[in-house]
Amino acid sequence: MALFRLKTALFGLIVIIAHLIPTARAGIGYFWHVTDFHYDANLTGAGDGNCWSGQMKKNGIGGSSSQLQQSQHVHVERFGSYRCDSTWQLVVSAVQAMKAITGEDIEFLLWTGDSAARWMASPGDDGKSRVHEAVSAVSLLIRRYFPGTVVYPIVGGADVWPRGQTSFSNTAQPYHDLANLWRVWLPPEAEATFKKGGYYVIEQARLQLHLIALNTNYYSEVNYATAENEEMDPGGQFAWFESILLKARRRRGTVYIFGHVPPGIYERHYSRQALHWFQDRFNRKYLSLVQSYSDVIAGQFFGHAHTDSFRVIYDDNGRPISWILLAPAVSPREPGLAEGTGPNNPAIRLVKFNTNNGQVLDYTQYYLNLTEANANGRAEWRRAYNFTQLYKMPDVNPIALHNVAAAMLTHPNVFQNYYTVNHMLRDGLPYCGSLCRQVHFCSATQIDYADYDDCIVTALMASSRSSGVSSRRKPVAATLGLILMTLLKLIFASVAER
């Protein structure tokens, strides 16, 4: 009995100490990841607005300058419309929500680009000034609500003019104004490389963490300067990138990589062929570097897609070794990357991580029900989900995400949870059949474009075999699978063009 009382007393003492000693929580930190504000100054939130209605083609913007600047009158209420980019009231409510949820009790804030509305960065007499004014307005807003927080911004395609373009003759020109605007957050060394090419690194000595901000506009298929040039390392960014990874390895540190345009396949595109944003040679180079330095890479964070999704990266033996998290946008408008993909509710993301080693422990996704906010006249940002609770995983790691992806094909409830948050709890989601599910799975697990195509074909072949095709007729099944895939893509393309 005395021994029992002693153990109880010791346990109570441990609990008290755990609450009193600050270091008990020192290994836990938080940071916000926010992306794609797409602030449209034309939208007053007071009734009718002039909303850009141009459509993206397969790999970016298509059409002439006049087509790009087509617009239509859309009824835009206070917090915006699913058919348009963000009103100022929506942008403000997102930043206010971040401040209300955490205050400034965060380690830093990742801001992964595209703060201007899409139409602003299209060709026009005053395009450059429109873009700069939008980015400046959002920058000042964030500084106002997070005056004591370090913010790490990165340039998106809509943050430069013309949209997404980087000239080889003068790579520095689009970034000087942004560097001056963000000087309050960037130390001199980071500012110097940002002015050179829109990229930088922050070495968090206290956290043993290197934050690598990449300018993935270089690698975009809509960047005509790089697409029409055989240069393998525009802006010298890849060489610089590898030098930082090597330095982190030698120092036994860890790395976060963040940027705007992500590598890999867009998971909501069901047409003639996969939709992706990196040019193929750059996609392969990026994937190779991540595979080579996966031992120091603790996380990768991107925006652009406007969807809540993830990517798993494997080694040559098929072992999951790294991951990418795609954060959904503040802008509710469908990304315009493929017709018919649908809009989302606005979203912001809070990430929980281990400050000792950079391991991402969890993240909480917050969203705004846009229909409800406009009806009530106020923005109530709510928690959509926690990663660990939704998927029943211990933390965010390559094996956990691999298991989630695998379960998407075998457990309907897992896929439905993923599909619902992929659209950020928007009402009226379109039905997602077997091909749709395969596209989501293959996008999550195959970054390489050829491997993605093989993943789709393999899935179709497996479907044919499970439907009763004899194992002796595998060549015929393969042929039928290819024919079926082609027909399905043509059907989806035909529907999308209507």
CSV table of C-alpha atoms in Angstrom, one decimal:
chain,number,residue,atom,x,y,z
A,1,MET,CA,0.0,0.0,0.0
A,2,ALA,CA,2.9,2.4,0.8
A,3,LEU,CA,4.5,1.5,-2.5
A,4,PHE,CA,1.2,2.3,-4.3
A,5,ARG,CA,1.0,5.7,-2.6
A,6,LEU,CA,4.6,6.4,-3.5
A,7,LYS,CA,4.0,5.6,-7.1
A,8,THR,CA,0.8,7.7,-7.1
A,9,ALA,CA,2.7,10.7,-5.6
A,10,LEU,CA,5.5,10.4,-8.1
A,11,PHE,CA,3.1,10.2,-11.0
A,12,GLY,CA,1.3,13.4,-9.6
A,13,LEU,CA,4.7,15.1,-9.3
A,14,ILE,CA,5.6,14.3,-12.9
A,15,VAL,CA,2.3,15.7,-14.1
A,16,ILE,CA,2.8,18.9,-12.2
A,17,ILE,CA,6.4,19.2,-13.5
A,18,ALA,CA,5.2,18.6,-17.0
A,19,HIS,CA,2.8,21.6,-16.7
A,20,LEU,CA,5.2,23.9,-15.0
A,21,ILE,CA,8.4,23.5,-17.0
A,22,PRO,CA,8.3,25.4,-20.2
A,23,THR,CA,10.6,23.0,-22.0
A,24,ALA,CA,8.0,20.3,-21.8
A,25,ARG,CA,6.3,22.0,-24.7
A,26,ALA,CA,9.4,23.3,-26.4
A,27,GLY,CA,9.5,20.6,-29.0
A,28,ILE,CA,6.1,21.6,-30.4
A,29,GLY,CA,5.6,24.5,-32.8
A,30,TYR,CA,3.0,25.8,-35.3
A,31,PHE,CA,3.1,27.7,-38.5
A,32,TRP,CA,0.4,28.9,-40.9
A,33,HIS,CA,0.4,27.9,-44.6
A,34,VAL,CA,-1.8,30.3,-46.7
A,35,THR,CA,-1.9,30.5,-50.5
A,36,ASP,CA,-3.7,31.9,-53.5
A,37,PHE,CA,-5.5,34.9,-52.1
A,38,HIS,CA,-6.1,36.1,-55.7
A,39,TYR,CA,-7.4,39.5,-54.5
A,40,ASP,CA,-9.5,41.2,-57.2
A,41,ALA,CA,-9.8,44.9,-56.7
A,42,ASN,CA,-12.7,45.0,-59.1
A,43,LEU,CA,-15.0,43.1,-56.7
A,44,THR,CA,-16.5,45.5,-54.2
A,45,GLY,CA,-18.6,42.9,-52.4
A,46,ALA,CA,-21.6,45.2,-52.7
A,47,GLY,CA,-23.5,43.7,-55.5
A,48,ASP,CA,-22.5,43.3,-59.1
A,49,GLY,CA,-18.9,42.9,-59.9
A,50,ASN,CA,-16.8,42.6,-63.0
A,51,CYS,CA,-15.4,39.1,-62.9
A,52,TRP,CA,-12.8,37.8,-65.3
A,53,SER,CA,-14.3,34.9,-67.3
A,54,GLY,CA,-11.4,33.8,-69.4
A,55,GLN,CA,-10.7,30.0,-69.4
A,56,MET,CA,-7.5,28.2,-68.9
A,57,LYS,CA,-6.4,25.7,-71.5
A,58,LYS,CA,-4.6,22.4,-70.8
A,59,ASN,CA,-1.3,23.9,-69.6
A,60,GLY,CA,-2.1,27.4,-68.7
A,61,ILE,CA,-3.7,30.4,-70.2
A,62,GLY,CA,-5.0,30.1,-73.7
A,63,GLY,CA,-6.3,32.6,-76.2
A,64,SER,CA,-5.5,36.1,-77.3
A,65,SER,CA,-5.0,39.2,-75.0
A,66,SER,CA,-8.6,40.3,-75.7
A,67,GLN,CA,-9.9,36.9,-74.8
A,68,LEU,CA,-7.9,36.9,-71.6
A,69,GLN,CA,-9.5,40.1,-70.5
A,70,GLN,CA,-13.1,39.1,-71.2
A,71,SER,CA,-15.3,39.6,-68.2
A,72,GLN,CA,-18.9,39.2,-67.2
A,73,HIS,CA,-21.1,40.8,-64.6
A,74,VAL,CA,-21.5,38.4,-61.7
A,75,HIS,CA,-23.5,39.0,-58.5
A,76,VAL,CA,-20.7,39.2,-55.9
A,77,GLU,CA,-21.8,39.4,-52.3
A,78,ARG,CA,-19.6,40.6,-49.4
A,79,PHE,CA,-17.4,37.6,-49.1
A,80,GLY,CA,-17.3,36.8,-52.8
A,81,SER,CA,-18.7,34.3,-55.3
A,82,TYR,CA,-17.7,30.8,-56.4
A,83,ARG,CA,-17.4,32.2,-59.9
A,84,CYS,CA,-14.9,34.8,-59.0
A,85,ASP,CA,-11.6,35.5,-57.2
A,86,SER,CA,-11.5,37.0,-53.7
A,87,THR,CA,-13.1,40.2,-52.6
A,88,TRP,CA,-11.1,42.4,-50.1
A,89,GLN,CA,-13.6,41.4,-47.4
A,90,LEU,CA,-12.8,37.8,-47.9
A,91,VAL,CA,-9.0,38.4,-47.8
A,92,VAL,CA,-9.3,40.4,-44.6
A,93,SER,CA,-11.5,37.7,-43.0
A,94,ALA,CA,-8.9,35.0,-43.8
A,95,VAL,CA,-6.0,37.0,-42.1
A,96,GLN,CA,-8.2,37.9,-39.2
A,97,ALA,CA,-9.2,34.3,-38.7
A,98,MET,CA,-5.5,33.2,-38.6
A,99,LYS,CA,-4.8,35.9,-36.0
A,100,ALA,CA,-7.9,34.9,-33.9
A,101,ILE,CA,-7.0,31.2,-33.9
A,102,THR,CA,-3.3,31.5,-32.9
A,103,GLY,CA,-2.5,35.1,-32.2
A,104,GLU,CA,1.2,35.5,-33.0
A,105,ASP,CA,2.1,32.3,-31.1
A,106,ILE,CA,3.5,30.7,-34.2
A,107,GLU,CA,7.0,30.1,-35.4
A,108,PHE,CA,6.5,31.6,-38.9
A,109,LEU,CA,4.0,32.0,-41.7
A,110,LEU,CA,4.4,30.4,-45.2
A,111,TRP,CA,2.8,32.4,-47.9
A,112,THR,CA,3.0,30.5,-51.2
A,113,GLY,CA,2.0,33.1,-53.8
A,114,ASP,CA,-0.7,34.2,-56.2
A,115,SER,CA,-2.0,37.2,-54.3
A,116,ALA,CA,-3.3,39.0,-57.4
A,117,ALA,CA,-6.4,38.0,-59.3
A,118,ARG,CA,-5.6,36.0,-62.4
A,119,TRP,CA,-6.8,38.6,-64.9
A,120,MET,CA,-4.6,41.3,-63.5
A,121,ALA,CA,-1.4,39.6,-64.6
A,122,SER,CA,-2.6,39.2,-68.2
A,123,PRO,CA,-1.3,41.5,-70.9
A,124,GLY,CA,-2.5,45.1,-70.6
A,125,ASP,CA,-1.4,48.7,-70.4
A,126,ASP,CA,-1.4,48.8,-66.6
A,127,GLY,CA,-0.9,45.1,-65.8
A,128,LYS,CA,2.3,45.6,-63.9
A,129,SER,CA,0.9,48.3,-61.6
A,130,ARG,CA,-2.3,46.3,-61.0
A,131,VAL,CA,-0.4,43.3,-59.9
A,132,HIS,CA,2.0,45.2,-57.6
A,133,GLU,CA,-0.9,47.1,-56.0
A,134,ALA,CA,-2.7,43.8,-55.2
A,135,VAL,CA,0.4,42.1,-53.8
A,136,SER,CA,1.2,45.2,-51.8
A,137,ALA,CA,-2.2,45.4,-50.3
A,138,VAL,CA,-2.1,41.8,-49.1
A,139,SER,CA,1.5,42.2,-47.8
A,140,LEU,CA,0.5,45.3,-45.7
A,141,LEU,CA,-2.6,43.4,-44.4
A,142,ILE,CA,-0.5,40.5,-43.2
A,143,ARG,CA,2.1,42.9,-41.6
A,144,ARG,CA,-0.8,44.7,-39.8
A,145,TYR,CA,-2.1,41.5,-38.2
A,146,PHE,CA,1.2,39.7,-37.7
A,147,PRO,CA,3.6,42.5,-36.9
A,148,GLY,CA,5.9,40.3,-34.7
A,149,THR,CA,5.8,37.2,-36.9
A,150,VAL,CA,8.3,36.3,-39.6
A,151,VAL,CA,6.6,35.7,-42.9
A,152,TYR,CA,8.2,33.7,-45.7
A,153,PRO,CA,6.6,34.7,-49.0
A,154,ILE,CA,7.2,33.2,-52.4
A,155,VAL,CA,6.3,34.5,-55.9
A,156,GLY,CA,3.4,32.9,-57.8
A,157,GLY,CA,2.6,33.2,-61.5
A,158,ALA,CA,-0.1,35.9,-60.8
A,159,ASP,CA,2.4,38.0,-58.8
A,160,VAL,CA,4.6,38.9,-61.9
A,161,TRP,CA,3.7,40.6,-65.1
A,162,PRO,CA,3.0,39.2,-67.7
A,163,ARG,CA,1.6,36.3,-65.8
A,164,GLY,CA,4.1,33.5,-65.0
A,165,GLN,CA,6.8,34.9,-67.3
A,166,THR,CA,10.5,35.0,-66.4
A,167,SER,CA,12.8,36.4,-69.1
A,168,PHE,CA,16.3,34.9,-69.6
A,169,SER,CA,17.7,38.3,-70.6
A,170,ASN,CA,16.8,39.9,-67.2
A,171,THR,CA,15.6,37.4,-64.6
A,172,ALA,CA,16.0,40.0,-61.8
A,173,GLN,CA,13.5,42.5,-63.2
A,174,PRO,CA,10.2,41.0,-62.0
A,175,TYR,CA,11.6,40.4,-58.4
A,176,HIS,CA,13.1,43.7,-57.4
A,177,ASP,CA,9.8,45.4,-56.5
A,178,LEU,CA,8.7,42.3,-54.6
A,179,ALA,CA,12.0,42.1,-52.7
A,180,ASN,CA,11.7,45.7,-51.7
A,181,LEU,CA,8.1,45.1,-50.6
A,182,TRP,CA,9.1,42.0,-48.5
A,183,ARG,CA,12.4,43.4,-47.2
A,184,VAL,CA,10.9,43.5,-43.7
A,185,TRP,CA,10.8,39.7,-43.6
A,186,LEU,CA,13.9,38.7,-45.7
A,187,PRO,CA,17.4,39.0,-44.3
A,188,PRO,CA,20.1,40.5,-46.7
A,189,GLU,CA,21.3,37.2,-48.0
A,190,ALA,CA,17.8,36.0,-48.8
A,191,GLU,CA,17.0,39.3,-50.4
A,192,ALA,CA,20.0,39.1,-52.7
A,193,THR,CA,19.1,35.7,-54.2
A,194,PHE,CA,15.5,36.7,-54.4
A,195,LYS,CA,16.4,39.8,-56.5
A,196,LYS,CA,18.5,37.6,-58.7
A,197,GLY,CA,15.9,34.9,-59.4
A,198,GLY,CA,13.0,34.9,-57.0
A,199,TYR,CA,14.3,32.2,-54.6
A,200,TYR,CA,16.0,32.2,-51.2
A,201,VAL,CA,16.8,30.1,-48.1
A,202,ILE,CA,16.2,30.9,-44.5
A,203,GLU,CA,18.5,29.1,-42.0
A,204,GLN,CA,16.6,28.8,-38.7
A,205,ALA,CA,19.6,28.0,-36.5
A,206,ARG,CA,17.4,27.6,-33.4
A,207,LEU,CA,15.2,25.0,-35.1
A,208,GLN,CA,18.0,23.4,-37.1
A,209,LEU,CA,15.8,24.0,-40.1
A,210,HIS,CA,16.5,25.3,-43.6
A,211,LEU,CA,13.4,26.8,-45.3
A,212,ILE,CA,14.0,26.7,-49.1
A,213,ALA,CA,11.8,29.1,-51.1
A,214,LEU,CA,11.7,28.0,-54.8
A,215,ASN,CA,10.6,30.1,-57.7
A,216,THR,CA,8.8,27.3,-59.6
A,217,ASN,CA,7.6,29.8,-62.3
A,218,TYR,CA,10.9,28.9,-64.0
A,219,TYR,CA,9.6,25.4,-64.6
A,220,SER,CA,6.0,26.1,-65.6
A,221,GLU,CA,4.8,25.0,-69.0
A,222,VAL,CA,3.3,28.5,-69.5
A,223,ASN,CA,6.7,30.2,-69.0
A,224,TYR,CA,7.4,30.6,-72.7
A,225,ALA,CA,11.0,31.9,-72.1
A,226,THR,CA,12.0,28.6,-70.5
A,227,ALA,CA,9.7,26.4,-72.6
A,228,GLU,CA,11.4,27.6,-75.8
A,229,ASN,CA,14.9,27.3,-74.4
A,230,GLU,CA,16.8,24.1,-73.8
A,231,GLU,CA,18.5,25.5,-70.7
A,232,MET,CA,18.4,22.8,-68.0
A,233,ASP,CA,18.9,25.2,-65.0
A,234,PRO,CA,17.1,28.6,-65.6
A,235,GLY,CA,18.3,31.2,-63.1
A,236,GLY,CA,20.8,28.7,-61.7
A,237,GLN,CA,18.2,27.6,-59.2
A,238,PHE,CA,18.7,23.9,-59.4
A,239,ALA,CA,22.5,24.2,-58.7
A,240,TRP,CA,21.7,26.5,-55.8
A,241,PHE,CA,19.0,24.2,-54.6
A,242,GLU,CA,21.3,21.2,-54.5
A,243,SER,CA,24.0,23.2,-52.7
A,244,ILE,CA,21.5,24.0,-49.9
A,245,LEU,CA,20.4,20.4,-49.6
A,246,LEU,CA,24.0,19.3,-49.4
A,247,LYS,CA,24.8,21.9,-46.7
A,248,ALA,CA,21.8,20.8,-44.7
A,249,ARG,CA,23.0,17.2,-44.9
A,250,ARG,CA,26.6,18.1,-43.8
A,251,ARG,CA,25.2,20.0,-40.9
A,252,ARG,CA,22.7,17.3,-40.0
A,253,GLY,CA,19.9,19.7,-40.3
A,254,THR,CA,16.5,19.4,-41.9
A,255,VAL,CA,14.8,21.1,-44.8
A,256,TYR,CA,11.3,22.4,-45.7
A,257,ILE,CA,10.8,23.2,-49.4
A,258,PHE,CA,8.0,25.5,-50.4
A,259,GLY,CA,6.9,27.1,-53.7
A,260,HIS,CA,3.9,28.0,-55.7
A,261,VAL,CA,3.6,25.7,-58.8
A,262,PRO,CA,4.0,22.1,-57.7
A,263,PRO,CA,5.5,19.2,-59.6
A,264,GLY,CA,3.3,16.2,-60.6
A,265,ILE,CA,-0.2,15.8,-62.0
A,266,TYR,CA,-3.4,17.8,-61.4
A,267,GLU,CA,-5.8,15.3,-59.7
A,268,ARG,CA,-9.0,16.9,-61.0
A,269,HIS,CA,-8.4,16.7,-64.7
A,270,TYR,CA,-10.1,13.9,-66.6
A,271,SER,CA,-9.5,14.5,-70.3
A,272,ARG,CA,-7.3,13.4,-73.2
A,273,GLN,CA,-4.1,13.4,-71.2
A,274,ALA,CA,-2.8,14.3,-67.8
A,275,LEU,CA,-2.6,17.9,-66.9
A,276,HIS,CA,0.6,19.1,-65.2
A,277,TRP,CA,2.5,22.3,-64.7
A,278,PHE,CA,6.2,21.6,-64.8
A,279,GLN,CA,7.9,21.0,-68.1
A,280,ASP,CA,8.9,17.4,-68.2
A,281,ARG,CA,12.6,17.9,-68.0
A,282,PHE,CA,12.2,20.1,-64.9
A,283,ASN,CA,9.7,17.7,-63.3
A,284,ARG,CA,12.2,14.8,-63.6
A,285,LYS,CA,15.1,17.0,-62.3
A,286,TYR,CA,13.1,18.1,-59.3
A,287,LEU,CA,12.0,14.5,-58.5
A,288,SER,CA,15.6,13.3,-58.8
A,289,LEU,CA,16.9,15.9,-56.3
A,290,VAL,CA,14.2,15.0,-53.8
A,291,GLN,CA,14.9,11.3,-54.1
A,292,SER,CA,18.7,12.0,-53.6
A,293,TYR,CA,18.2,14.2,-50.5
A,294,SER,CA,15.1,12.7,-49.0
A,295,ASP,CA,17.1,12.0,-45.8
A,296,VAL,CA,17.2,15.8,-45.0
A,297,ILE,CA,13.8,16.8,-46.5
A,298,ALA,CA,11.2,17.0,-43.7
A,299,GLY,CA,8.4,18.5,-45.8
A,300,GLN,CA,7.3,20.1,-49.0
A,301,PHE,CA,4.5,22.7,-49.2
A,302,PHE,CA,2.9,24.1,-52.4
A,303,GLY,CA,-0.2,25.9,-53.6
A,304,HIS,CA,-1.5,26.8,-57.1
A,305,ALA,CA,-3.9,23.8,-57.5
A,306,HIS,CA,-6.5,25.3,-55.1
A,307,THR,CA,-7.2,21.8,-53.9
A,308,ASP,CA,-6.5,19.9,-50.7
A,309,SER,CA,-4.3,17.0,-51.7
A,310,PHE,CA,-0.9,15.4,-51.2
A,311,ARG,CA,1.8,13.6,-53.2
A,312,VAL,CA,4.0,10.7,-52.1
A,313,ILE,CA,7.6,10.3,-53.5
A,314,TYR,CA,9.2,6.8,-53.7
A,315,ASP,CA,12.7,5.5,-54.2
A,316,ASP,CA,13.7,3.1,-56.9
A,317,ASN,CA,12.6,0.2,-54.8
A,318,GLY,CA,9.1,1.6,-54.3
A,319,ARG,CA,9.7,2.7,-50.7
A,320,PRO,CA,7.9,5.9,-49.7
A,321,ILE,CA,10.6,8.4,-48.8
A,322,SER,CA,9.1,11.9,-49.0
A,323,TRP,CA,5.9,13.8,-49.4
A,324,ILE,CA,4.3,17.0,-50.7
A,325,LEU,CA,1.2,18.8,-49.1
A,326,LEU,CA,-0.9,20.9,-51.5
A,327,ALA,CA,-2.8,23.5,-49.5
A,328,PRO,CA,-6.3,24.8,-50.8
A,329,ALA,CA,-6.7,28.4,-51.7
A,330,VAL,CA,-8.3,31.4,-50.1
A,331,SER,CA,-9.9,32.2,-53.4
A,332,PRO,CA,-13.1,30.3,-53.9
A,333,ARG,CA,-13.1,30.4,-57.7
A,334,GLU,CA,-12.3,27.1,-59.5
A,335,PRO,CA,-8.6,27.3,-60.5
A,336,GLY,CA,-9.4,27.4,-64.2
A,337,LEU,CA,-6.8,24.7,-64.9
A,338,ALA,CA,-9.5,22.5,-66.4
A,339,GLU,CA,-13.1,23.2,-67.1
A,340,GLY,CA,-15.7,21.6,-64.9
A,341,THR,CA,-13.4,20.9,-61.9
A,342,GLY,CA,-15.5,23.1,-59.7
A,343,PRO,CA,-14.8,25.8,-57.0
A,344,ASN,CA,-13.9,25.4,-53.4
A,345,ASN,CA,-14.7,27.0,-50.1
A,346,PRO,CA,-11.9,29.4,-49.0
A,347,ALA,CA,-9.3,27.7,-46.7
A,348,ILE,CA,-6.3,28.3,-44.5
A,349,ARG,CA,-4.0,25.7,-42.9
A,350,LEU,CA,-2.3,25.5,-39.5
A,351,VAL,CA,0.6,23.0,-39.3
A,352,LYS,CA,1.9,21.4,-36.1
A,353,PHE,CA,5.5,20.3,-36.1
A,354,ASN,CA,8.4,19.1,-33.9
A,355,THR,CA,10.8,22.0,-33.5
A,356,ASN,CA,13.7,19.7,-32.7
A,357,ASN,CA,13.7,17.8,-36.0
A,358,GLY,CA,11.1,19.4,-38.3
A,359,GLN,CA,8.9,16.4,-38.3
A,360,VAL,CA,5.3,17.5,-39.3
A,361,LEU,CA,3.1,16.0,-36.6
A,362,ASP,CA,-0.3,17.1,-37.8
A,363,TYR,CA,-2.2,19.9,-39.5
A,364,THR,CA,-5.6,21.5,-39.0
A,365,GLN,CA,-7.5,22.7,-42.0
A,366,TYR,CA,-9.9,25.7,-41.6
A,367,TYR,CA,-12.5,26.8,-44.1
A,368,LEU,CA,-15.2,29.3,-44.7
A,369,ASN,CA,-18.7,28.2,-45.9
A,370,LEU,CA,-19.0,30.9,-48.5
A,371,THR,CA,-22.8,30.5,-49.0
A,372,GLU,CA,-23.4,30.7,-45.3
A,373,ALA,CA,-21.1,33.7,-44.8
A,374,ASN,CA,-22.8,35.7,-47.5
A,375,ALA,CA,-26.2,34.8,-46.1
A,376,ASN,CA,-25.3,35.8,-42.6
A,377,GLY,CA,-23.2,38.8,-43.4
A,378,ARG,CA,-20.3,37.6,-41.3
A,379,ALA,CA,-17.4,35.2,-41.8
A,380,GLU,CA,-17.2,32.2,-39.4
A,381,TRP,CA,-14.1,30.2,-40.2
A,382,ARG,CA,-14.4,26.7,-38.8
A,383,ARG,CA,-12.2,23.7,-38.4
A,384,ALA,CA,-12.7,21.3,-41.3
A,385,TYR,CA,-10.5,18.5,-40.0
A,386,ASN,CA,-7.3,17.3,-38.5
A,387,PHE,CA,-5.1,15.1,-40.6
A,388,THR,CA,-4.4,12.6,-37.9
A,389,GLN,CA,-8.0,12.3,-36.8
A,390,LEU,CA,-9.5,12.1,-40.3
A,391,TYR,CA,-7.1,9.5,-41.6
A,392,LYS,CA,-6.3,7.7,-38.3
A,393,MET,CA,-2.6,8.2,-38.8
A,394,PRO,CA,0.0,8.9,-36.1
A,395,ASP,CA,1.6,11.9,-37.9
A,396,VAL,CA,2.4,13.2,-41.4
A,397,ASN,CA,5.1,11.0,-42.9
A,398,PRO,CA,5.7,9.2,-46.3
A,399,ILE,CA,4.4,5.8,-45.1
A,400,ALA,CA,1.2,7.3,-43.6
A,401,LEU,CA,0.4,9.2,-46.8
A,402,HIS,CA,1.2,6.1,-48.8
A,403,ASN,CA,-1.3,4.2,-46.7
A,404,VAL,CA,-3.9,6.8,-47.1
A,405,ALA,CA,-3.5,6.7,-50.9
A,406,ALA,CA,-3.7,2.9,-50.9
A,407,ALA,CA,-6.9,3.0,-48.7
A,408,MET,CA,-8.5,5.4,-51.2
A,409,LEU,CA,-8.9,2.5,-53.6
A,410,THR,CA,-10.0,-0.2,-51.1
A,411,HIS,CA,-12.0,1.7,-48.5
A,412,PRO,CA,-14.8,3.9,-49.9
A,413,ASN,CA,-15.2,5.9,-46.7
A,414,VAL,CA,-11.5,6.9,-46.9
A,415,PHE,CA,-11.8,8.1,-50.4
A,416,GLN,CA,-15.0,10.0,-49.7
A,417,ASN,CA,-13.4,11.8,-46.8
A,418,TYR,CA,-10.5,12.7,-49.1
A,419,TYR,CA,-12.7,13.7,-52.0
A,420,THR,CA,-14.9,15.9,-49.7
A,421,VAL,CA,-11.9,17.8,-48.2
A,422,ASN,CA,-10.3,18.0,-51.7
A,423,HIS,CA,-13.1,20.3,-52.6
A,424,MET,CA,-13.0,21.9,-49.1
A,425,LEU,CA,-16.5,20.8,-48.0
A,426,ARG,CA,-18.3,22.4,-50.9
A,427,ASP,CA,-21.9,21.5,-51.4
A,428,GLY,CA,-23.0,19.7,-54.5
A,429,LEU,CA,-19.9,17.7,-55.3
A,430,PRO,CA,-20.0,15.8,-58.6
A,431,TYR,CA,-20.0,12.0,-58.6
A,432,CYS,CA,-16.5,10.5,-58.7
A,433,GLY,CA,-16.5,7.1,-60.4
A,434,SER,CA,-13.8,4.5,-60.8
A,435,LEU,CA,-11.7,6.4,-63.3
A,436,CYS,CA,-12.0,9.6,-61.2
A,437,ARG,CA,-10.8,7.6,-58.1
A,438,GLN,CA,-7.9,6.2,-60.2
A,439,VAL,CA,-6.8,9.6,-61.3
A,440,HIS,CA,-6.8,10.9,-57.7
A,441,PHE,CA,-4.8,7.8,-56.6
A,442,CYS,CA,-2.3,7.9,-59.5
A,443,SER,CA,-1.8,11.7,-59.0
A,444,ALA,CA,-1.1,11.2,-55.3
A,445,THR,CA,1.4,8.4,-55.9
A,446,GLN,CA,3.1,9.1,-59.2
A,447,ILE,CA,5.0,12.4,-59.7
A,448,ASP,CA,6.7,11.3,-62.9
A,449,TYR,CA,4.5,11.8,-66.0
A,450,ALA,CA,5.4,8.4,-67.6
A,451,ASP,CA,4.8,6.6,-64.3
A,452,TYR,CA,1.4,8.3,-64.0
A,453,ASP,CA,0.4,7.1,-67.4
A,454,ASP,CA,1.5,3.6,-66.5
A,455,CYS,CA,-0.5,3.8,-63.3
A,456,ILE,CA,-3.7,4.6,-65.1
A,457,VAL,CA,-3.2,1.9,-67.7
A,458,THR,CA,-2.3,-0.7,-65.0
A,459,ALA,CA,-5.5,0.2,-63.1
A,460,LEU,CA,-7.6,-0.2,-66.3
A,461,MET,CA,-6.0,-3.6,-67.0
A,462,ALA,CA,-6.6,-4.7,-63.5
A,463,SER,CA,-10.2,-3.6,-63.8
A,464,SER,CA,-10.5,-5.7,-67.0
A,465,ARG,CA,-9.0,-8.8,-65.3
A,466,SER,CA,-11.4,-8.5,-62.3
A,467,SER,CA,-14.3,-8.3,-64.8
A,468,GLY,CA,-13.5,-11.9,-65.9
A,469,VAL,CA,-10.8,-11.6,-68.5
A,470,SER,CA,-8.8,-14.8,-68.7
A,471,SER,CA,-5.2,-14.7,-67.5
A,472,ARG,CA,-4.2,-16.4,-70.8
A,473,ARG,CA,-5.4,-13.3,-72.7
A,474,LYS,CA,-3.3,-10.6,-70.9
A,475,PRO,CA,-2.1,-9.1,-74.2
A,476,VAL,CA,-5.7,-8.7,-75.3
A,477,ALA,CA,-6.6,-7.3,-71.9
A,478,ALA,CA,-3.8,-4.8,-72.2
A,479,THR,CA,-4.9,-3.7,-75.6
A,480,LEU,CA,-8.5,-3.4,-74.5
A,481,GLY,CA,-7.3,-1.4,-71.5
A,482,LEU,CA,-5.5,1.1,-73.7
A,483,ILE,CA,-8.5,1.3,-76.0
A,484,LEU,CA,-10.8,1.8,-73.1
A,485,MET,CA,-8.6,4.5,-71.6
A,486,THR,CA,-8.4,6.4,-74.9
A,487,LEU,CA,-12.2,6.2,-75.4
A,488,LEU,CA,-12.9,7.4,-71.9
A,489,LYS,CA,-10.5,10.3,-72.3
A,490,LEU,CA,-12.2,11.3,-75.6
A,491,ILE,CA,-15.6,11.1,-73.9
A,492,PHE,CA,-14.4,13.3,-71.0
A,493,ALA,CA,-12.8,15.7,-73.4
A,494,SER,CA,-16.0,15.9,-75.5
A,495,VAL,CA,-18.1,16.6,-72.3
A,496,ALA,CA,-15.6,19.3,-71.1
A,497,GLU,CA,-15.7,21.1,-74.5
A,498,ARG,CA,-19.5,21.5,-74.3
